[in-house]
Short mmCIF file of C-alpha atoms in Angstrom, two decimals:
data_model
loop_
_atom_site.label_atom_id
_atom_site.label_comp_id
_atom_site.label_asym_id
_atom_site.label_seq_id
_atom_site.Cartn_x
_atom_site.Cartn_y
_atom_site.Cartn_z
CA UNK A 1 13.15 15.86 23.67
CA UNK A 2 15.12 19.25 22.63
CA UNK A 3 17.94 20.75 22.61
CA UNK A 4 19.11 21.59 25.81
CA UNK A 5 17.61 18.64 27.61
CA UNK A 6 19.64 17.03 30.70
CA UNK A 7 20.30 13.25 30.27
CA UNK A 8 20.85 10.69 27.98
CA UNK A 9 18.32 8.41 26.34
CA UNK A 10 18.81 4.80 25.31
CA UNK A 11 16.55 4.15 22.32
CA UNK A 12 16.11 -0.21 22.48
CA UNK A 13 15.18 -1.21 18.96
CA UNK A 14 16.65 1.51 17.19
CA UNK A 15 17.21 -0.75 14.07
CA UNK A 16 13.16 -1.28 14.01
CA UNK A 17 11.25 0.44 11.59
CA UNK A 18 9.82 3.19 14.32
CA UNK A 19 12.90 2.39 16.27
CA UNK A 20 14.90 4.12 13.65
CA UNK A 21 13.20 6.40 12.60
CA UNK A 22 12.89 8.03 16.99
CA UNK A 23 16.71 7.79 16.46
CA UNK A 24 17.07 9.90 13.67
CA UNK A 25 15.16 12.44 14.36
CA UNK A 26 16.58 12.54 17.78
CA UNK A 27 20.03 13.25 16.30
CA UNK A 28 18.47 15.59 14.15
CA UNK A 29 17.03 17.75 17.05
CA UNK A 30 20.65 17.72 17.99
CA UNK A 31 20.55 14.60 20.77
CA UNK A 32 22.66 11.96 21.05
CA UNK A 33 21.02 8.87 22.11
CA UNK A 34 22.72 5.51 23.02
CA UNK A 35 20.96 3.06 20.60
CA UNK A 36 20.66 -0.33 21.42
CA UNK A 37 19.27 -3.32 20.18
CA UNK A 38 20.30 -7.21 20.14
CA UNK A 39 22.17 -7.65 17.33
CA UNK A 40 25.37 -5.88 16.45
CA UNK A 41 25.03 -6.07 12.59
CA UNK A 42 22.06 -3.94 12.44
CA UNK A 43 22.81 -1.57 15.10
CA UNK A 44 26.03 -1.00 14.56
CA UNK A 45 26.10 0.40 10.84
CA UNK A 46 23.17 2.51 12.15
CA UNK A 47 24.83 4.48 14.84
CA UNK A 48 27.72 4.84 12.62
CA UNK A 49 25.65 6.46 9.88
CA UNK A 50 24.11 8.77 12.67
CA UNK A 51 27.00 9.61 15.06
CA UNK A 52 25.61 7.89 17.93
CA UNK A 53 27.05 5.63 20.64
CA UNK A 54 25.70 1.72 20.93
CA UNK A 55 25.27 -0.94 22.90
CA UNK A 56 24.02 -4.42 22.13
CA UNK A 57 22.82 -6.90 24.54
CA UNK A 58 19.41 -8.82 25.08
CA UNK A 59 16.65 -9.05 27.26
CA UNK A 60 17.33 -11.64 29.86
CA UNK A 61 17.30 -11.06 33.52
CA UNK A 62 16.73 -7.70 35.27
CA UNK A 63 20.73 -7.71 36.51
CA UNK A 64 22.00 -8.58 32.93
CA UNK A 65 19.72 -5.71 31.92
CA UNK A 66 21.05 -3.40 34.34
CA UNK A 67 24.39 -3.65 33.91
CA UNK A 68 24.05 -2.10 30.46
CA UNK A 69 21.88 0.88 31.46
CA UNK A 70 24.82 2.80 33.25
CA UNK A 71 25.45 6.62 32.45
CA UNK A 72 21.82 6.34 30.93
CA UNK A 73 18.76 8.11 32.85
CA UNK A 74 15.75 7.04 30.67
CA UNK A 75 14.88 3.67 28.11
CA UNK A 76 12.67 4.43 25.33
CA UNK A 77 11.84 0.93 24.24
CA UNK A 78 10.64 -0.01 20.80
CA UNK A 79 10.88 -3.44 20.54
CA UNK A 80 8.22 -5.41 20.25
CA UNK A 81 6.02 -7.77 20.54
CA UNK A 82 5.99 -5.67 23.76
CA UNK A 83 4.14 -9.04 25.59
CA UNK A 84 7.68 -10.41 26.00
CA UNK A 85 10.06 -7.35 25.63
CA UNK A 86 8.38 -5.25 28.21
CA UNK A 87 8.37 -6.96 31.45
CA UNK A 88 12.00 -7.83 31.80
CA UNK A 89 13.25 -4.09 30.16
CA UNK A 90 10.93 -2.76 33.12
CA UNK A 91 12.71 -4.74 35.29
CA UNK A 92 16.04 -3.99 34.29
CA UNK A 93 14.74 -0.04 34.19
CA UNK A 94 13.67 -0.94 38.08
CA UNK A 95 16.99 -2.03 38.80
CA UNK A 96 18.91 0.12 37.56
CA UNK A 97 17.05 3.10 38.04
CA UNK A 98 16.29 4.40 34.90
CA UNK A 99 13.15 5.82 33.23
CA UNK A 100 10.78 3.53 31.63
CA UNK A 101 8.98 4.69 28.57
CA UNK A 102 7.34 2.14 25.29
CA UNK A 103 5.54 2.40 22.15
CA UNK A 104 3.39 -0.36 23.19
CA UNK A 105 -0.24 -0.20 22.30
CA UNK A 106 -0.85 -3.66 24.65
CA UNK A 107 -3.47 -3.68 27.15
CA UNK A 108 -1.40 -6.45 29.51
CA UNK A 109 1.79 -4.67 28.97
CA UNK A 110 0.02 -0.90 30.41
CA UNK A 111 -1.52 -3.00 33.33
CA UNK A 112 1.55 -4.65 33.69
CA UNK A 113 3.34 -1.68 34.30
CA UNK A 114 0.54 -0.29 37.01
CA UNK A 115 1.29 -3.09 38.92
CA UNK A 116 4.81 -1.89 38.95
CA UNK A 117 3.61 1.48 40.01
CA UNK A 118 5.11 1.24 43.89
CA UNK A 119 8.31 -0.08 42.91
CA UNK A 120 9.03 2.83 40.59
CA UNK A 121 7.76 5.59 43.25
CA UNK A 122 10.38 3.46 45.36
CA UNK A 123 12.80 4.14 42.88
CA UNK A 124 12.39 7.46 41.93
CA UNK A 125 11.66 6.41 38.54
CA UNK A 126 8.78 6.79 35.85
CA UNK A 127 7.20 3.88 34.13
CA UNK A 128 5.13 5.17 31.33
CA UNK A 129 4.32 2.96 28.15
CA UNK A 130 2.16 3.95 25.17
CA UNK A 131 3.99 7.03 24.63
CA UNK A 132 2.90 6.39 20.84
CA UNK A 133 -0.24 6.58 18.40
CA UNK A 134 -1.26 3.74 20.01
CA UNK A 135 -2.43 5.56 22.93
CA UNK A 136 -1.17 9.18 22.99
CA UNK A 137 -4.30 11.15 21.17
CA UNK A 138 -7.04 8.74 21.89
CA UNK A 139 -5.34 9.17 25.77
CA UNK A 140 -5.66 12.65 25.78
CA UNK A 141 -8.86 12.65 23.93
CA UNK A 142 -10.28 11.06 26.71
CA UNK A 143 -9.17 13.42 29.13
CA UNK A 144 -10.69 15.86 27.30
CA UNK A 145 -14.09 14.53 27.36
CA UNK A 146 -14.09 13.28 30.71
CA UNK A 147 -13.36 16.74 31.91
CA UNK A 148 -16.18 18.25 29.79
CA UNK A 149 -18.50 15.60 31.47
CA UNK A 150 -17.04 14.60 34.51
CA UNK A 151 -19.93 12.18 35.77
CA UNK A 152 -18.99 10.00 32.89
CA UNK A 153 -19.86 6.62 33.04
CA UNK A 154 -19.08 4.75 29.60
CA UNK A 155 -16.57 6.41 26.72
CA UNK A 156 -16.36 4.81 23.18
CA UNK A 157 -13.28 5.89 21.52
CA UNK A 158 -12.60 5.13 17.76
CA UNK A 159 -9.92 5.74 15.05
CA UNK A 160 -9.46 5.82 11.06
CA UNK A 161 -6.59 6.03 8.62
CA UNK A 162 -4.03 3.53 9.91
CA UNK A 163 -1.37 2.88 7.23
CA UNK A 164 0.52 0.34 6.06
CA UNK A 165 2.05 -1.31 9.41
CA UNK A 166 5.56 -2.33 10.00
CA UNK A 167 6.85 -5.14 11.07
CA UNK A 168 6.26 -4.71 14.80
CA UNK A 169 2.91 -4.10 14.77
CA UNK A 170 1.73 -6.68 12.35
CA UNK A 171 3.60 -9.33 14.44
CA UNK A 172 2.09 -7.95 17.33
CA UNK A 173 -1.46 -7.93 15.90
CA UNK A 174 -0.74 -11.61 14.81
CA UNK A 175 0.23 -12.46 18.11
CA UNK A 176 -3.11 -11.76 19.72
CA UNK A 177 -5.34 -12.02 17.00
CA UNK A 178 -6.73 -15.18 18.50
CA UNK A 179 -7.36 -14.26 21.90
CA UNK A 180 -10.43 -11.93 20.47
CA UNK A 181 -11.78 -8.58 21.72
CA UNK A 182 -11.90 -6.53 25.01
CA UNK A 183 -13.56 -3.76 26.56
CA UNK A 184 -13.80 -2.48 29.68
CA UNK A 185 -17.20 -3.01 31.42
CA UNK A 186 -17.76 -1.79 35.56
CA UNK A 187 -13.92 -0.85 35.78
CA UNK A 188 -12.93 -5.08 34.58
CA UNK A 189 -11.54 -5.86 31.92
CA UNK A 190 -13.50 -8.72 30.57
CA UNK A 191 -12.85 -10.77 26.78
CA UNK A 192 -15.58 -10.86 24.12
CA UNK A 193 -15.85 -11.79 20.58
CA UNK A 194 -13.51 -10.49 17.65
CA UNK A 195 -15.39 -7.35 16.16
CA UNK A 196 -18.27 -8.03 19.19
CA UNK A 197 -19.97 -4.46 18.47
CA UNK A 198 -20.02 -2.28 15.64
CA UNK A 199 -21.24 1.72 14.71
CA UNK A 200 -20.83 3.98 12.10
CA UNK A 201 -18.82 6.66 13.56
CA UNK A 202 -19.33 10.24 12.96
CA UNK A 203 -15.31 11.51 12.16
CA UNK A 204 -14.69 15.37 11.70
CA UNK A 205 -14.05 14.03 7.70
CA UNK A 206 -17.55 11.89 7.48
CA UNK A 207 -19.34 8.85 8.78
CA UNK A 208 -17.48 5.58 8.90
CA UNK A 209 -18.05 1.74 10.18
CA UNK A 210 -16.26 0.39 12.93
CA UNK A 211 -15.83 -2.46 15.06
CA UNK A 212 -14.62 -3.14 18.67
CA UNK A 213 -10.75 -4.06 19.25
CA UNK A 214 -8.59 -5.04 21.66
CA UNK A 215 -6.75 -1.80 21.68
CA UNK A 216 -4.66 -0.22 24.56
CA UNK A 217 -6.76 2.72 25.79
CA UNK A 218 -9.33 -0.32 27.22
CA UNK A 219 -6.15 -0.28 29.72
CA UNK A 220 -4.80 3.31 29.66
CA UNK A 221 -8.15 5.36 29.37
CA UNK A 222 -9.45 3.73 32.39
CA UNK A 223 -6.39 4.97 34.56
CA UNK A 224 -6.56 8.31 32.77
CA UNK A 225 -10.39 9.28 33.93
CA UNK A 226 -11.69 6.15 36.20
CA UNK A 227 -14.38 6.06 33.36
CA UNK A 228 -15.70 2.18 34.34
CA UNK A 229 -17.39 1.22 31.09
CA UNK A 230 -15.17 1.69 27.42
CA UNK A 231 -15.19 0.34 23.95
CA UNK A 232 -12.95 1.08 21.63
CA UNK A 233 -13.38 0.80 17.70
CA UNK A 234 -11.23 0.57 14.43
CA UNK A 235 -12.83 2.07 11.16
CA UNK A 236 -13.21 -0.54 8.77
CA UNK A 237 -15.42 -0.95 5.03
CA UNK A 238 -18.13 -2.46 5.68
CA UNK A 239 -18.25 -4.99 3.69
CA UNK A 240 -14.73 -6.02 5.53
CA UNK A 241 -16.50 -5.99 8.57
CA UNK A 242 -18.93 -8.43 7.13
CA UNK A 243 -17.02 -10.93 6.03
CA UNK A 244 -14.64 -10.71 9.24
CA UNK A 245 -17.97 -10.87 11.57
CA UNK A 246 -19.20 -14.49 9.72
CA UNK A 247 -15.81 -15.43 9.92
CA UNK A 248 -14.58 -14.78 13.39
CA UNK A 249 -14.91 -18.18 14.75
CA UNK A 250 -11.72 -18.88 12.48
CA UNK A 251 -9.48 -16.51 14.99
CA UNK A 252 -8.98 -19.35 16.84
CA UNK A 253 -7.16 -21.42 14.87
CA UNK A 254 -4.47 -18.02 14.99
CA UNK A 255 -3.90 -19.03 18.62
CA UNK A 256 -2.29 -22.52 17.36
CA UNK A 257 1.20 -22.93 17.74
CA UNK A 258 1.66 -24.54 13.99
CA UNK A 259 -0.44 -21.10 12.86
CA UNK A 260 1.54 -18.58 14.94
CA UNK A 261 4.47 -19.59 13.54
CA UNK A 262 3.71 -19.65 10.04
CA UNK A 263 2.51 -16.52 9.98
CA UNK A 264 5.65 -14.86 11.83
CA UNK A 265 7.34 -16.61 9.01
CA UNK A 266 4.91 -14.69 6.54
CA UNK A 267 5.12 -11.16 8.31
CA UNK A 268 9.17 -11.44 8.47
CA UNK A 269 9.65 -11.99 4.78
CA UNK A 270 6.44 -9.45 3.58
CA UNK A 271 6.29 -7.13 5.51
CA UNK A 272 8.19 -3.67 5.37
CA UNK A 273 5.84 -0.91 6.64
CA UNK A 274 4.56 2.09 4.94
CA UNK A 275 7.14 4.34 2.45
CA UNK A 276 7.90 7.86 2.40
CA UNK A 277 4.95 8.74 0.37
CA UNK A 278 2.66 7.36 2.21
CA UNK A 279 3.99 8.51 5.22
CA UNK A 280 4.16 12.13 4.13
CA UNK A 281 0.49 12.39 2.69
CA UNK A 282 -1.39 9.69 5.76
CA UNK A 283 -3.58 11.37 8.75
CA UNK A 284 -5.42 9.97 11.44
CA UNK A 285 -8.79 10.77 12.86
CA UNK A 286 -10.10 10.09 16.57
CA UNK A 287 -13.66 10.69 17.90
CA UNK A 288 -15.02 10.09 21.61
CA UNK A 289 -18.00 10.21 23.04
CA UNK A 290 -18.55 10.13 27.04
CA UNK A 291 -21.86 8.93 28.30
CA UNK A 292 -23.13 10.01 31.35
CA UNK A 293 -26.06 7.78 33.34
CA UNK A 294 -28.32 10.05 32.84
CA UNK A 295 -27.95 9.34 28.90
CA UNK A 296 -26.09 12.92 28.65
CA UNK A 297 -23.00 12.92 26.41
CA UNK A 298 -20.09 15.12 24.99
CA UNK A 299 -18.48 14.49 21.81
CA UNK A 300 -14.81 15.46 20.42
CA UNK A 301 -12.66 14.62 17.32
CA UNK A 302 -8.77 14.35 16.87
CA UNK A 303 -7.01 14.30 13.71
CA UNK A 304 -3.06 14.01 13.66
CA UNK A 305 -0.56 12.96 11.31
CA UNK A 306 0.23 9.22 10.00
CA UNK A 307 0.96 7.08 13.15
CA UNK A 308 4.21 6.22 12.87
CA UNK A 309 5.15 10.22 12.64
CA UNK A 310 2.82 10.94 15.77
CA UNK A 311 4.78 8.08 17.61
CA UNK A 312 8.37 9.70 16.71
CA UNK A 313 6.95 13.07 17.76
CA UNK A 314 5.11 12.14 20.71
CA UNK A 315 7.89 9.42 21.97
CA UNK A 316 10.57 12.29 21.73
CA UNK A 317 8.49 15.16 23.31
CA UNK A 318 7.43 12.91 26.33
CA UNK A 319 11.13 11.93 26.43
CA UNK A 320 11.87 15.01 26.84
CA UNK A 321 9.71 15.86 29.68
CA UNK A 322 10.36 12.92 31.72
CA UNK A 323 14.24 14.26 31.83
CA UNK A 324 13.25 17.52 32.42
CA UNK A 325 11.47 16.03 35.95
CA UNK A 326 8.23 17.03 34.77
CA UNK A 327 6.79 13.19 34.97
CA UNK A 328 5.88 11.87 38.74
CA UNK A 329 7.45 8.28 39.46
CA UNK A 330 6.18 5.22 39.13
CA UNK A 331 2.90 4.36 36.86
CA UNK A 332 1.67 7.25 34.47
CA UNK A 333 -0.99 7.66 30.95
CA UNK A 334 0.27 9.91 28.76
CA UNK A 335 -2.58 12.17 29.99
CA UNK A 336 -1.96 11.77 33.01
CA UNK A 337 1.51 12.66 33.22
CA UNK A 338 0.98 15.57 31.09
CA UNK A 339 -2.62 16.21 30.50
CA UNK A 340 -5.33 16.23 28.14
CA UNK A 341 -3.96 19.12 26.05
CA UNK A 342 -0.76 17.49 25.50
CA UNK A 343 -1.17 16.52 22.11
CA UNK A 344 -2.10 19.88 21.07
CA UNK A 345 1.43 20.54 21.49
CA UNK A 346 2.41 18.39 18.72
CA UNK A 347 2.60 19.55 14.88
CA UNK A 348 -0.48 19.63 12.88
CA UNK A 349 -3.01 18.34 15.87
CA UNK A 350 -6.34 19.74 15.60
CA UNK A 351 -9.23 18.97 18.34
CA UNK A 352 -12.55 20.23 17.83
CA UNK A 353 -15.32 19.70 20.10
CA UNK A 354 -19.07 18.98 19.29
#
């Protein structure tokens, strides 16, 4: 989102960690987006320090919704967990006719939204989630190598240098954490075991372990190149991996009510996501590989900055283009609204290919 770009944007969330930092550096690209949120004590102050209008109201039903999106043309929704924000923002979005984009990296909140797809084209609106880290580069990475091999029949995707995580995410990682893995295997989505496979991974910066996770491209890169078969993996030392592996049987205790909510108490009081330093100096490496069933593969790396900097940059530029009219309606990838070479648009992006 630029200068000079029709519409207004309601940021939901903007008092989050990644919520607030979208906002800023909306205003500082010379926007002024409505932010919104649920409670007035933290949203309020915030639009005041940044000039910006606000609203405050909660996610109930799709009419309630509604009636708060008027004058506004597109929701960029940061408030998580997205597994019970999502579905009734995107149904307030439907009714109201407004733009839905997220910065979810959930697989059941992407498919969610593809089942949506005919009541957006309906519409006239665009339902796109994962318009962050979470999906963005690994999205378009997989575009890329499913057009440089486009028999493709598995694609392994993998990433390394998460930071510290906010808020959000950690109490979104908590609340799945005991429903295990997935991967996508003959174009299902099917469940197996917490860090089920694991391979040292051959990033642009050097070999590193990593294990399967439940992480939203098993939902989004399917949609983005029909590949039926995909695994995606989280670097990790190996000696975490080890202990995690003879432990993983205990991930299902973290499905317990009693657990759950002790450790949203624990996450609400700790943690605070990653400072300025850290944010500044962080990078983030991606490498695919599609598989062909003839055993012939293509290989490609990514590396971008910290996460939660790709996510304001890649939220806002998507943003952008879905005002613009650039974005079909109804269900979109980030890839395949804009393509593979999207995210060599964005600040220090590099992609090499094997």
């Amino acid at each position: 989102m630029e200068t000079g770009t029709t519409g207004t944007c309601l940021v939901y969330g903007a008092n989050g960690y990644t919520g607030r930092r979208i906002a800023a550096e909306a205003v500082a690209r010379g926007l002024q987006p409505v932010l919104a949120g649920r409670d007035a004590s933290k949203i309020e102050p915030l639009a005041v320090e940044l000039n910006c209008v606000w609203r405050v109201f909660s996610l109930t039903t799709a009419e309630q919704i509604a009636g708060h999106l008027e004058g506004v043309d597109a929701v960029l929704h940061c408030a998580g967990p997205f597994s019970a924000t999502a579905a009734p923002m995107m149904e307030g979005c439907l009714a109201a006719g407004v733009h839905y984009l997220d910065i979810t990296g959930e697989i059941d909140v992407i498919e969610s939204a593809v089942v949506r797809h005919g009541r957006a084209v309906a519409a006239g609106i665009s339902l796109l989630p994962a318009v962050g880290m979470d999906v963005v580069p690994s999205d378009c990475l997989a575009a890329r190598l499913a057009q440089m091999l486009p028999n493709a029949v598995k694609l392994e995707l993998a990433f390394a240098g998460m930071l510290s995580i906010s808020h959000g995410t950690a109490a979104t990682i908590w609340e799945n954490v005991g429903r295990g893995g997935r991967i996508r295997r003959a174009g299902q989505i099917v469940r197996v075991p917490v860090a089920w496979k694991a391979q040292e991974i051959p990033f642009h910066r050097g070999g590193r372990w990593a294990m399967t996770i439940p992480w939203g491209d098993v939902a989004s890169a399917f949609h983005t190149t029909g590949i039926p078969d995909i695994e995606v993996y989280a670097a990790m030392p190996a000696r975490q991996l080890k202990v995690l592996r003879g432990f993983r049987w205990l991930t299902t205790l973290a499905g317990l009510k009693p657990v759950q909510t002790a450790g949203r108490w624990w996450i609400d009081r700790r943690v605070r996501g990653p400072g300025a330093d850290e944010l500044r100096q962080g990078r983030t490496e991606f490498w695919g590989r599609a598989t062909d069933a003839a055993g012939q593969s293509v290989e490609a790396t990514l590396e971008t900055p910290n996460g939660y900097t790709l996510t304001v940059q890649s939220s806002l530029a998507i943003v952008q283009q879905v005002l613009a009219g650039r974005v079909r309606p109804g269900f979109s990838t980030p890839a395949l609204a804009l393509g593979g070479a999207f995210i060599e648009t964005l600040p220090d992006v590099v992609f090499r290919r094997r």
